[in-house]
């Protein structure tokens, strides 16, 4: 039965929490002021039925000689501004019926012939369990969304503004979305995979998004998944990954992108004539701008055609996922100007693209680490390899040299000096550099004066090295950031902390409120001290609104994946200083309640490091 609209009152057949998502929850988070994203806007409207010529974005300024043709990566209109009331907007989106399933693709050949090429039933993957990773690979377990109404989860994913301000919340959300999970009730497994991958793309996690879409057998693809798969494969610089999908994708969606993919897949397989024919046909139909076709021709040049193609960015008015994917896959450098205005998630795509030279990725890897896309270990490996690159610049070589000294210099003073050099002279060290130095910091002996304790502890906790950070408890000055972060993150902390510890930490009013919220959410203050601090610091831990009701219900139902998703919803802001302390309290407490206490501690400590 369809979900009722607003005039119908209640939203039938959705969890009780959905009905509680009311419009008056703007205090949960501020609007996110983001630059234009090159990603499509998602699935805010019901999926359009396949047609011969799909709906495309509003026509941009035409490049010379294109006659006003639209870009071929036409899954995307220009993005709309983020709502000032994200949870209220979420409620509005629930008024639009969401399809519970999508019809299977229609075969393009007769069933008897098709059967000869399909996997036997024993080798096919079920849509009942979909995803690329399990707990052994770092993902959450398969029951992460068990018992959740999938339609509700889909809407939350679709409306979530990403990237998130918190590295640790983003990492946790990635682990939930990448899980090899039981498909929740009320949704098609392929459609749910599409929503997961779509959110991962907006988070900057192109590689994980690709893994999610490829965890579904091509025979089970739906129109929604075909659309997201194209974006995921291009964002991960893998246009050849579209080849198993191209014929069915073109037939089911009618997207020009899949039509052109048929051409380059033929060329890569040695049939250059067919590839050339496809490009000529699309050029005659004027359905794509010249640069889009030139990039496709350049990819085809890697096949039998061996045709040299020159790509001129002068006629391109924007960077699209199509242009990003084909350019990076064929060794065409994306001009820095085009990267300067797109969403920060694109830095994550670029940083993890093996097709892009390391020297070009060096300018964005720190930002990707800040987002949570790149781990400390991967970041160290990247810079270590960069040291052996003949094309490295002097500045890049200096970073690699400092990193080597931070780990291997002869004495502690030299190692600390190298770490400081990596941090830079700015008063506020870029968080990505703290991630880079995490394990180097953990190898230092505790220094009695603790002059660099704040940054060293923040660095260690950026990689989850909580016990290494706790060694500095005696050296950290009482009331300092390092002291506060250790009280929040120490896994061996026993018993409640006295309230005067909160009042002793007062260098910044917002940080003090965040410190209190973190301690309260972790259960490290007595009930009486929580009530006293909440009133004194104006942290309304008992505030009830749509979001808190939904979060409480998810905790009560032990729906871990939904709790993680709702915690991300509580961070709809572009900066940590925009996260209200009461929201931090709720997030930390909810995660601890569903068994994610280590992640809750890291998020609470990150709030101190980055506020």
Coordinates of C-alpha atoms in Angstrom, one line a residue:
X1 CA 0.0 0.0 0.0
X2 CA 1.3 3.4 -0.9
X3 CA 2.5 5.8 1.8
X4 CA 0.0 8.5 2.7
X5 CA 0.6 12.0 1.6
X6 CA 0.6 15.0 4.0
X7 CA -3.2 15.5 3.7
X8 CA -3.6 11.9 4.8
X9 CA -2.0 12.6 8.1
X10 CA -0.1 9.6 9.2
X11 CA 2.6 7.8 7.2
X12 CA 1.2 4.3 7.3
X13 CA 3.5 1.2 7.3
X14 CA 6.6 3.2 8.3
X15 CA 8.3 3.0 11.8
X16 CA 6.8 5.0 14.6
X17 CA 9.9 7.2 14.5
X18 CA 9.1 8.4 11.0
X19 CA 5.8 9.9 12.1
X20 CA 7.7 11.8 14.8
X21 CA 10.0 13.5 12.3
X22 CA 8.3 16.9 12.5
X23 CA 9.3 20.1 10.9
X24 CA 10.4 22.0 14.0
X25 CA 13.8 20.4 14.3
X26 CA 16.0 23.0 12.7
X27 CA 18.0 23.4 15.9
X28 CA 19.6 20.0 15.2
X29 CA 22.0 21.3 12.7
X30 CA 22.8 24.3 10.5
X31 CA 22.5 24.3 6.8
X32 CA 25.5 23.2 4.9
X33 CA 27.0 25.8 2.7
X34 CA 28.7 23.8 0.0
X35 CA 30.2 24.6 -3.4
X36 CA 28.5 23.2 -6.4
X37 CA 28.9 19.5 -6.5
X38 CA 29.6 17.6 -9.7
X39 CA 27.4 14.7 -8.4
X40 CA 23.9 14.3 -9.6
X41 CA 21.3 15.5 -7.0
X42 CA 20.1 12.0 -6.0
X43 CA 16.7 10.5 -6.2
X44 CA 14.6 13.2 -4.6
X45 CA 11.8 12.5 -7.0
X46 CA 10.3 9.1 -7.9
X47 CA 12.4 7.3 -10.5
X48 CA 11.4 8.1 -14.0
X49 CA 10.3 5.3 -16.3
X50 CA 12.9 4.3 -18.9
X51 CA 12.4 6.1 -22.2
X52 CA 14.3 6.4 -25.5
X53 CA 15.6 9.8 -24.5
X54 CA 15.9 10.2 -20.8
X55 CA 15.4 13.4 -18.9
X56 CA 18.6 15.4 -18.7
X57 CA 19.9 18.4 -16.7
X58 CA 18.9 21.9 -17.7
X59 CA 21.0 22.9 -20.7
X60 CA 24.2 24.5 -19.7
X61 CA 26.1 27.1 -21.7
X62 CA 27.0 25.4 -25.0
X63 CA 30.6 24.8 -25.9
X64 CA 31.7 25.9 -29.4
X65 CA 30.3 23.7 -32.1
X66 CA 28.0 21.7 -29.9
X67 CA 24.8 23.5 -30.8
X68 CA 23.7 23.6 -27.1
X69 CA 23.9 19.9 -26.6
X70 CA 23.7 18.7 -23.0
X71 CA 26.5 16.7 -21.3
X72 CA 26.3 13.0 -21.8
X73 CA 26.5 12.3 -18.1
X74 CA 22.9 13.4 -17.9
X75 CA 21.8 11.8 -14.7
X76 CA 22.3 15.2 -13.1
X77 CA 20.6 18.6 -12.8
X78 CA 22.4 21.3 -11.0
X79 CA 22.3 20.7 -7.2
X80 CA 19.7 22.5 -5.1
X81 CA 20.7 24.5 -2.0
X82 CA 20.7 22.5 1.3
X83 CA 17.6 23.2 3.4
X84 CA 17.9 25.3 6.5
X85 CA 15.8 22.7 8.3
X86 CA 17.2 19.3 7.1
X87 CA 14.9 17.2 9.3
X88 CA 11.9 19.2 8.2
X89 CA 13.0 18.6 4.6
X90 CA 13.3 15.0 5.4
X91 CA 9.7 14.9 6.5
X92 CA 8.6 16.7 3.3
X93 CA 10.4 14.0 1.3
X94 CA 8.4 11.3 3.0
X95 CA 5.3 12.7 1.5
X96 CA 6.5 11.6 -1.9
X97 CA 5.7 7.9 -2.5
X98 CA 8.9 5.9 -2.7
X99 CA 8.7 2.7 -5.0
X100 CA 9.3 -0.4 -3.0
X101 CA 10.8 -2.2 -6.0
X102 CA 11.8 -1.7 -9.6
X103 CA 11.0 -4.0 -12.4
X104 CA 13.7 -6.2 -13.6
X105 CA 15.4 -5.3 -16.9
X106 CA 13.9 -6.6 -20.1
X107 CA 16.3 -8.9 -22.0
X108 CA 17.5 -7.7 -25.3
X109 CA 17.6 -11.2 -26.8
X110 CA 15.3 -14.2 -26.6
X111 CA 15.3 -16.1 -23.3
X112 CA 16.7 -19.3 -24.7
X113 CA 19.8 -17.6 -26.1
X114 CA 20.2 -15.4 -23.0
X115 CA 20.2 -18.4 -20.8
X116 CA 23.3 -19.8 -22.4
X117 CA 25.3 -16.8 -21.1
X118 CA 23.8 -16.5 -17.6
X119 CA 25.3 -17.9 -14.5
X120 CA 23.7 -21.1 -13.2
X121 CA 21.4 -20.6 -10.2
X122 CA 23.9 -22.0 -7.8
X123 CA 26.4 -19.2 -8.7
X124 CA 24.1 -16.3 -8.6
X125 CA 24.0 -13.9 -5.7
X126 CA 20.8 -13.3 -3.9
X127 CA 19.3 -9.9 -3.3
X128 CA 18.4 -11.0 0.2
X129 CA 22.0 -10.3 1.3
X130 CA 23.9 -7.6 -0.6
X131 CA 27.2 -5.9 0.0
X132 CA 31.0 -6.2 -0.5
X133 CA 32.4 -6.5 3.1
X134 CA 32.0 -8.2 6.4
X135 CA 33.3 -7.7 9.9
X136 CA 36.6 -9.2 8.9
X137 CA 37.1 -6.4 6.4
X138 CA 36.1 -3.8 8.9
X139 CA 32.4 -3.4 8.0
X140 CA 29.5 -3.9 10.4
X141 CA 27.7 -7.2 10.6
X142 CA 25.0 -8.4 8.2
X143 CA 22.1 -7.6 10.6
X144 CA 23.1 -3.9 10.7
X145 CA 19.7 -2.9 9.1
X146 CA 17.7 -5.9 10.4
X147 CA 14.1 -4.9 11.4
X148 CA 14.4 -1.5 9.7
X149 CA 11.8 -0.3 7.2
X150 CA 14.0 0.0 4.2
X151 CA 11.9 2.9 2.7
X152 CA 12.6 5.0 5.8
X153 CA 16.3 4.2 5.6
X154 CA 16.4 5.1 1.9
X155 CA 14.8 8.5 2.5
X156 CA 17.3 9.2 5.3
X157 CA 20.2 8.3 2.9
X158 CA 18.8 10.3 0.1
X159 CA 18.3 13.5 2.1
X160 CA 21.6 13.4 4.0
X161 CA 24.0 16.2 3.2
X162 CA 27.5 14.9 2.8
X163 CA 30.4 15.0 3.4
X164 CA 30.0 15.1 7.2
X165 CA 32.0 17.4 9.4
X166 CA 33.2 14.4 11.5
X167 CA 35.9 12.1 10.2
X168 CA 34.9 9.4 12.7
X169 CA 31.2 9.6 12.0
X170 CA 32.0 9.3 8.3
X171 CA 34.2 6.3 8.9
X172 CA 31.4 4.6 10.9
X173 CA 28.8 5.4 8.3
X174 CA 31.0 3.9 5.6
X175 CA 31.4 0.7 7.6
X176 CA 27.6 0.5 7.9
X177 CA 26.9 1.2 4.2
X178 CA 29.6 -1.2 2.9
X179 CA 28.3 -4.2 5.0
X180 CA 27.3 -7.4 3.4
X181 CA 23.9 -7.0 4.9
X182 CA 20.4 -8.5 5.0
X183 CA 18.2 -6.3 2.8
X184 CA 15.7 -4.5 5.1
X185 CA 12.0 -5.0 4.6
X186 CA 10.0 -3.1 2.1
X187 CA 12.7 -2.5 -0.5
X188 CA 14.4 -4.2 -3.4
X189 CA 17.9 -5.3 -2.6
X190 CA 19.3 -3.7 -5.8
X191 CA 17.5 -0.4 -5.2
X192 CA 18.8 -0.3 -1.6
X193 CA 22.3 -0.9 -2.9
X194 CA 21.9 2.0 -5.2
X195 CA 20.9 4.3 -2.3
X196 CA 23.9 3.1 -0.3
X197 CA 26.3 3.7 -3.1
X198 CA 24.8 7.1 -3.9
X199 CA 25.4 8.3 -0.3
X200 CA 28.9 6.8 -0.4
X201 CA 29.7 8.8 -3.5
X202 CA 28.6 12.0 -1.8
X203 CA 30.8 11.2 1.1
X204 CA 33.8 10.9 -1.3
X205 CA 33.9 7.1 -1.1
X206 CA 34.0 6.3 -4.8
X207 CA 35.9 3.0 -4.4
X208 CA 33.5 1.7 -1.8
X209 CA 30.5 2.8 -3.8
X210 CA 31.8 0.8 -6.8
X211 CA 32.2 -2.2 -4.6
X212 CA 28.6 -1.9 -3.4
X213 CA 27.1 -1.6 -6.9
X214 CA 29.2 -4.5 -8.1
X215 CA 28.0 -6.7 -5.3
X216 CA 24.7 -7.1 -7.3
X217 CA 24.7 -9.4 -10.3
X218 CA 24.0 -7.5 -13.5
X219 CA 20.9 -9.6 -14.2
X220 CA 19.4 -8.1 -11.0
X221 CA 20.1 -4.5 -11.9
X222 CA 17.2 -2.0 -11.7
X223 CA 16.9 1.4 -13.4
X224 CA 18.0 3.1 -10.2
X225 CA 21.0 0.9 -9.8
X226 CA 22.0 1.4 -13.5
X227 CA 22.0 5.1 -12.9
X228 CA 24.1 5.0 -9.8
X229 CA 26.4 2.4 -11.2
X230 CA 27.4 4.7 -14.0
X231 CA 28.3 7.4 -11.5
X232 CA 30.1 5.1 -9.2
X233 CA 32.2 3.5 -11.9
X234 CA 33.1 6.9 -13.4
X235 CA 33.9 8.5 -10.1
X236 CA 36.3 5.6 -9.4
X237 CA 38.0 6.1 -12.8
X238 CA 36.7 2.7 -14.1
X239 CA 34.7 3.3 -17.3
X240 CA 35.6 -0.2 -18.5
X241 CA 33.6 -1.5 -15.5
X242 CA 30.5 -0.4 -17.4
X243 CA 31.1 -3.0 -20.2
X244 CA 29.1 -5.8 -18.5
X245 CA 26.2 -3.4 -18.0
X246 CA 26.3 -1.4 -21.2
X247 CA 23.9 -3.3 -23.4
X248 CA 21.2 -3.9 -20.8
X249 CA 21.8 -0.4 -19.3
X250 CA 21.1 1.2 -22.7
X251 CA 18.0 -0.9 -23.3
X252 CA 16.6 -0.3 -19.8
X253 CA 17.4 3.3 -19.2
X254 CA 17.9 4.8 -22.6
X255 CA 20.8 6.9 -21.1
X256 CA 23.2 8.3 -23.7
X257 CA 26.0 7.4 -21.3
X258 CA 25.3 3.7 -21.7
X259 CA 24.9 4.1 -25.5
X260 CA 28.3 5.6 -25.7
X261 CA 29.7 3.0 -23.3
X262 CA 28.6 0.4 -25.8
X263 CA 30.9 2.1 -28.3
X264 CA 34.0 2.2 -26.2
X265 CA 33.5 -1.3 -24.9
X266 CA 33.4 -2.5 -28.5
X267 CA 36.6 -0.5 -29.2
X268 CA 38.3 -1.9 -26.1
X269 CA 37.4 -5.4 -27.3
X270 CA 39.0 -4.7 -30.7
X271 CA 36.0 -3.5 -32.7
X272 CA 37.1 0.0 -33.3
X273 CA 34.7 0.5 -36.2
X274 CA 31.7 0.0 -34.1
X275 CA 33.0 2.4 -31.5
X276 CA 33.6 5.1 -34.1
X277 CA 30.1 4.5 -35.5
X278 CA 28.5 5.0 -32.1
X279 CA 30.3 8.3 -31.5
X280 CA 29.4 9.6 -35.0
X281 CA 25.8 8.7 -34.4
X282 CA 25.7 10.6 -31.1
X283 CA 27.5 13.5 -32.6
X284 CA 24.9 13.8 -35.4
X285 CA 22.1 13.6 -32.8
X286 CA 23.8 16.4 -30.8
X287 CA 23.1 14.8 -27.5
X288 CA 26.5 15.5 -26.0
X289 CA 29.0 18.3 -25.9
X290 CA 32.2 17.9 -27.9
X291 CA 34.5 17.4 -24.9
X292 CA 32.4 14.5 -23.7
X293 CA 32.7 12.8 -27.0
X294 CA 36.4 13.6 -27.3
X295 CA 37.0 12.0 -23.9
X296 CA 35.1 8.9 -25.0
X297 CA 37.1 8.8 -28.2
X298 CA 40.3 9.1 -26.2
X299 CA 39.3 6.0 -24.2
X300 CA 38.5 4.2 -27.4
X301 CA 42.0 5.0 -28.6
X302 CA 43.3 2.6 -25.9
X303 CA 41.7 -0.2 -27.9
X304 CA 42.1 -1.3 -31.5
X305 CA 41.5 2.1 -33.1
X306 CA 44.7 3.6 -31.7
X307 CA 43.4 7.1 -32.6
X308 CA 45.2 10.1 -31.1
X309 CA 42.7 12.5 -29.6
X310 CA 43.4 15.9 -28.2
X311 CA 41.1 17.1 -25.4
X312 CA 40.5 20.9 -25.0
X313 CA 38.9 22.0 -21.7
X314 CA 38.3 25.4 -23.0
X315 CA 34.8 24.7 -24.1
X316 CA 33.8 22.9 -20.9
X317 CA 31.7 25.1 -18.6
X318 CA 31.8 22.6 -15.6
X319 CA 33.2 19.4 -14.3
X320 CA 30.8 16.5 -14.4
X321 CA 31.2 13.0 -13.2
X322 CA 31.5 11.9 -16.8
X323 CA 34.4 14.2 -17.5
X324 CA 36.1 13.4 -14.3
X325 CA 35.8 9.6 -14.8
X326 CA 36.9 9.6 -18.5
X327 CA 39.7 12.2 -18.0
X328 CA 41.3 10.4 -15.0
X329 CA 41.0 7.0 -16.7
X330 CA 42.8 8.2 -19.8
X331 CA 45.5 10.3 -18.2
X332 CA 44.0 13.6 -19.0
X333 CA 44.7 16.1 -16.2
X334 CA 41.6 17.8 -14.8
X335 CA 42.6 21.5 -14.6
X336 CA 42.8 22.8 -11.0
X337 CA 40.3 25.5 -11.8
X338 CA 37.6 22.9 -12.3
X339 CA 38.4 21.2 -9.0
X340 CA 38.3 24.5 -7.1
X341 CA 34.5 24.9 -7.0
X342 CA 33.2 21.3 -6.9
X343 CA 32.2 19.6 -3.7
X344 CA 34.9 18.4 -1.3
X345 CA 33.9 14.7 -2.0
X346 CA 35.6 15.0 -5.3
X347 CA 38.9 15.3 -3.5
X348 CA 38.1 11.9 -2.1
X349 CA 37.5 10.4 -5.6
X350 CA 40.7 12.0 -6.9
X351 CA 42.9 10.9 -3.9
X352 CA 41.8 7.2 -4.2
X353 CA 42.1 7.0 -8.0
X354 CA 45.0 4.7 -8.9
X355 CA 44.7 6.0 -12.5
X356 CA 45.9 9.5 -11.5
X357 CA 49.6 10.1 -11.0
X358 CA 50.7 10.4 -7.3
X359 CA 52.1 13.8 -7.9
X360 CA 48.6 15.0 -8.9
X361 CA 46.9 13.3 -6.0
X362 CA 49.4 14.8 -3.5
X363 CA 47.4 18.1 -3.3
X364 CA 44.2 16.4 -2.2
X365 CA 45.2 13.4 -0.1
X366 CA 45.3 15.3 3.2
X367 CA 41.8 16.6 2.5
X368 CA 40.6 13.0 1.8
X369 CA 42.1 11.9 5.1
X370 CA 40.2 14.7 6.9
X371 CA 37.0 13.4 5.3
X372 CA 37.7 9.9 6.5
X373 CA 38.2 8.5 3.0
X374 CA 41.9 7.7 3.6
X375 CA 43.3 6.1 6.7
X376 CA 46.5 7.0 8.5
X377 CA 48.3 3.8 7.2
X378 CA 47.2 4.6 3.6
X379 CA 48.4 8.2 3.9
X380 CA 51.8 7.2 5.2
X381 CA 52.1 4.6 2.4
X382 CA 51.2 7.3 -0.1
X383 CA 53.9 9.8 1.0
X384 CA 56.5 7.0 1.5
X385 CA 56.0 5.9 -2.1
X386 CA 56.0 9.6 -3.3
X387 CA 59.6 9.8 -2.1
X388 CA 60.7 7.5 -4.8
X389 CA 58.8 9.3 -7.6
X390 CA 61.0 11.0 -10.1
X391 CA 58.3 13.6 -10.9
X392 CA 57.9 14.7 -7.3
X393 CA 58.2 18.5 -6.6
X394 CA 60.5 19.9 -4.1
X395 CA 57.7 20.6 -1.6
X396 CA 56.3 17.1 -2.0
X397 CA 59.8 15.6 -1.5
X398 CA 60.2 17.7 1.7
X399 CA 57.0 16.2 3.1
X400 CA 58.2 12.7 2.3
X401 CA 61.6 13.4 3.9
X402 CA 60.0 14.9 7.1
X403 CA 57.8 11.8 7.3
X404 CA 60.8 9.5 7.1
X405 CA 62.5 11.5 9.9
X406 CA 59.3 11.5 12.0
X407 CA 59.5 7.7 12.1
X408 CA 63.2 6.9 11.8
X409 CA 65.3 9.8 13.0
X410 CA 68.0 8.9 15.5
X411 CA 66.6 10.6 18.6
X412 CA 63.3 11.8 20.0
X413 CA 64.0 15.5 19.5
X414 CA 64.6 15.0 15.7
X415 CA 61.5 13.0 15.4
X416 CA 59.4 15.6 17.2
X417 CA 61.0 18.3 15.1
X418 CA 60.0 16.4 11.9
X419 CA 56.5 16.0 13.1
X420 CA 56.3 19.7 13.9
X421 CA 57.5 20.5 10.4
X422 CA 54.7 18.3 8.9
X423 CA 52.2 20.2 11.0
X424 CA 53.4 23.5 9.7
X425 CA 53.7 26.9 11.3
X426 CA 50.0 27.8 11.3
X427 CA 48.3 28.3 14.6
X428 CA 45.7 25.7 13.6
X429 CA 47.2 22.5 12.1
X430 CA 45.3 21.0 9.2
X431 CA 43.5 17.9 10.5
X432 CA 44.8 15.8 7.6
X433 CA 48.4 16.4 8.8
X434 CA 47.4 15.2 12.3
X435 CA 46.1 12.0 10.6
X436 CA 49.4 11.7 8.8
X437 CA 51.5 11.9 12.0
X438 CA 49.3 9.7 14.2
X439 CA 51.6 6.6 14.4
X440 CA 54.8 8.7 14.5
X441 CA 53.3 10.5 17.5
X442 CA 52.4 7.3 19.2
X443 CA 56.1 6.1 18.9
X444 CA 57.4 9.1 20.9
X445 CA 58.2 8.7 24.5
X446 CA 56.1 10.8 26.9
X447 CA 57.7 14.2 27.4
X448 CA 57.5 15.5 31.0
X449 CA 56.6 19.1 30.1
X450 CA 53.9 18.1 27.5
X451 CA 54.4 21.2 25.5
X452 CA 53.0 19.6 22.3
X453 CA 50.6 17.3 24.1
X454 CA 47.5 18.9 22.6
X455 CA 48.5 18.2 19.0
X456 CA 50.2 14.9 19.7
X457 CA 47.1 13.5 21.5
X458 CA 44.8 14.8 18.8
X459 CA 47.0 13.2 16.2
X460 CA 47.0 9.8 17.9
X461 CA 43.2 9.9 18.4
X462 CA 42.6 10.8 14.7
X463 CA 43.8 7.2 14.0
X464 CA 42.0 5.6 17.0
X465 CA 45.2 5.1 19.0
X466 CA 43.4 5.6 22.3
X467 CA 45.8 3.7 24.6
X468 CA 48.8 5.4 23.1
X469 CA 47.2 8.8 23.8
X470 CA 46.3 7.7 27.4
X471 CA 50.0 7.4 28.1
X472 CA 50.1 11.2 28.1
X473 CA 47.6 11.6 30.9
X474 CA 50.3 12.6 33.4
X475 CA 52.1 15.0 31.1
X476 CA 49.0 16.8 29.8
X477 CA 48.3 20.0 31.7
X478 CA 45.0 19.9 33.6
X479 CA 42.4 21.9 31.7
X480 CA 44.2 21.5 28.4
X481 CA 42.7 20.0 25.2
X482 CA 45.0 16.9 25.5
X483 CA 43.7 16.4 29.1
X484 CA 40.1 16.7 28.0
X485 CA 40.6 14.4 25.0
X486 CA 42.2 11.7 27.2
X487 CA 39.4 11.8 29.7
X488 CA 36.9 11.3 26.8
X489 CA 38.9 8.6 24.9
X490 CA 40.6 6.5 27.6
X491 CA 39.2 3.0 27.2
X492 CA 40.2 2.1 30.8
X493 CA 38.5 5.0 32.5
X494 CA 36.7 3.6 35.6
X495 CA 33.9 5.2 37.5
X496 CA 32.3 8.7 37.1
X497 CA 34.4 11.8 36.7
X498 CA 33.8 14.6 39.2
X499 CA 31.9 17.6 37.8
X500 CA 34.7 20.0 38.8
X501 CA 36.7 18.4 36.0
X502 CA 34.3 20.0 33.6
X503 CA 34.6 23.4 35.2
X504 CA 38.4 23.1 35.1
X505 CA 38.2 23.0 31.3
X506 CA 37.2 26.5 30.3
X507 CA 39.5 27.8 27.6
X508 CA 36.7 28.0 25.1
X509 CA 33.0 28.1 26.0
X510 CA 31.9 25.9 23.1
X511 CA 34.6 23.4 23.8
X512 CA 33.6 23.2 27.4
X513 CA 30.0 22.5 26.4
X514 CA 31.3 19.8 24.0
X515 CA 33.5 18.3 26.7
X516 CA 30.5 18.1 29.0
X517 CA 28.3 16.7 26.3
X518 CA 30.8 14.0 25.5
X519 CA 31.4 13.0 29.1
X520 CA 27.6 12.9 29.7
X521 CA 26.9 10.8 26.6
X522 CA 29.7 8.3 27.5
X523 CA 28.2 7.9 31.0
X524 CA 31.3 9.3 32.7
X525 CA 29.3 11.8 34.8
X526 CA 26.8 11.0 37.5
X527 CA 23.1 11.7 36.8
X528 CA 23.1 14.6 39.3
X529 CA 26.2 16.1 37.7
X530 CA 24.7 15.8 34.2
X531 CA 21.6 17.7 35.3
X532 CA 23.7 20.3 37.1
X533 CA 26.0 20.8 34.1
X534 CA 23.2 20.8 31.6
X535 CA 21.6 23.7 33.4
X536 CA 24.8 25.6 34.1
X537 CA 26.1 25.3 30.5
X538 CA 22.8 25.4 28.7
X539 CA 23.2 22.0 27.1
X540 CA 19.6 20.7 26.7
X541 CA 20.3 17.0 27.0
X542 CA 16.6 16.4 27.7
X543 CA 15.4 18.2 24.6
X544 CA 12.8 16.3 22.6
X545 CA 12.2 16.8 18.9
X546 CA 11.7 14.7 15.8
X547 CA 15.3 13.6 15.5
X548 CA 15.7 12.6 19.2
X549 CA 12.5 10.6 19.1
X550 CA 13.6 8.8 16.0
X551 CA 17.0 8.1 17.5
X552 CA 15.6 6.9 20.8
X553 CA 13.2 4.5 18.9
X554 CA 16.1 3.1 16.9
X555 CA 18.1 2.5 20.0
X556 CA 15.2 0.8 21.8
X557 CA 14.8 -1.5 18.8
X558 CA 18.5 -2.2 18.6
X559 CA 18.7 -1.1 15.0
X560 CA 22.4 -0.3 14.7
X561 CA 22.4 0.8 11.1
X562 CA 19.5 3.1 11.6
X563 CA 21.2 4.6 14.7
X564 CA 24.4 5.3 12.7
X565 CA 22.4 6.9 9.9
X566 CA 20.4 9.1 12.3
X567 CA 23.6 10.1 14.0
X568 CA 24.9 11.3 10.7
X569 CA 21.6 13.2 10.2
X570 CA 22.4 15.0 13.4
X571 CA 25.5 16.4 11.8
X572 CA 24.0 18.4 8.9
X573 CA 26.6 21.1 9.0
X574 CA 29.8 21.9 7.2
X575 CA 31.9 22.4 10.3
X576 CA 32.3 20.9 13.8
X577 CA 31.4 24.3 15.4
X578 CA 28.0 24.0 13.8
X579 CA 27.2 20.8 15.7
X580 CA 25.1 21.6 18.8
X581 CA 26.5 20.1 22.1
X582 CA 23.1 18.5 22.8
X583 CA 23.3 16.8 19.4
X584 CA 26.8 15.5 20.3
X585 CA 25.4 14.2 23.6
X586 CA 22.6 12.3 21.8
X587 CA 25.0 10.9 19.2
X588 CA 27.5 9.7 21.7
X589 CA 24.9 8.2 24.0
X590 CA 23.1 6.4 21.2
X591 CA 26.2 4.8 19.8
X592 CA 27.3 3.7 23.2
X593 CA 23.9 2.2 23.8
X594 CA 24.1 0.0 20.7
X595 CA 27.6 -1.4 21.4
X596 CA 29.6 1.2 19.4
X597 CA 31.3 2.7 22.5
X598 CA 34.8 2.9 20.9
X599 CA 33.5 4.9 18.0
X600 CA 31.5 7.1 20.4
X601 CA 34.7 7.9 22.4
X602 CA 36.6 8.9 19.2
X603 CA 33.7 11.2 18.0
X604 CA 33.6 12.9 21.4
X605 CA 37.4 13.4 21.4
X606 CA 37.3 14.6 17.8
X607 CA 34.8 17.3 18.9
X608 CA 37.5 18.8 21.2
X609 CA 40.3 18.5 18.6
X610 CA 38.3 20.2 15.8
X611 CA 35.9 22.6 17.5

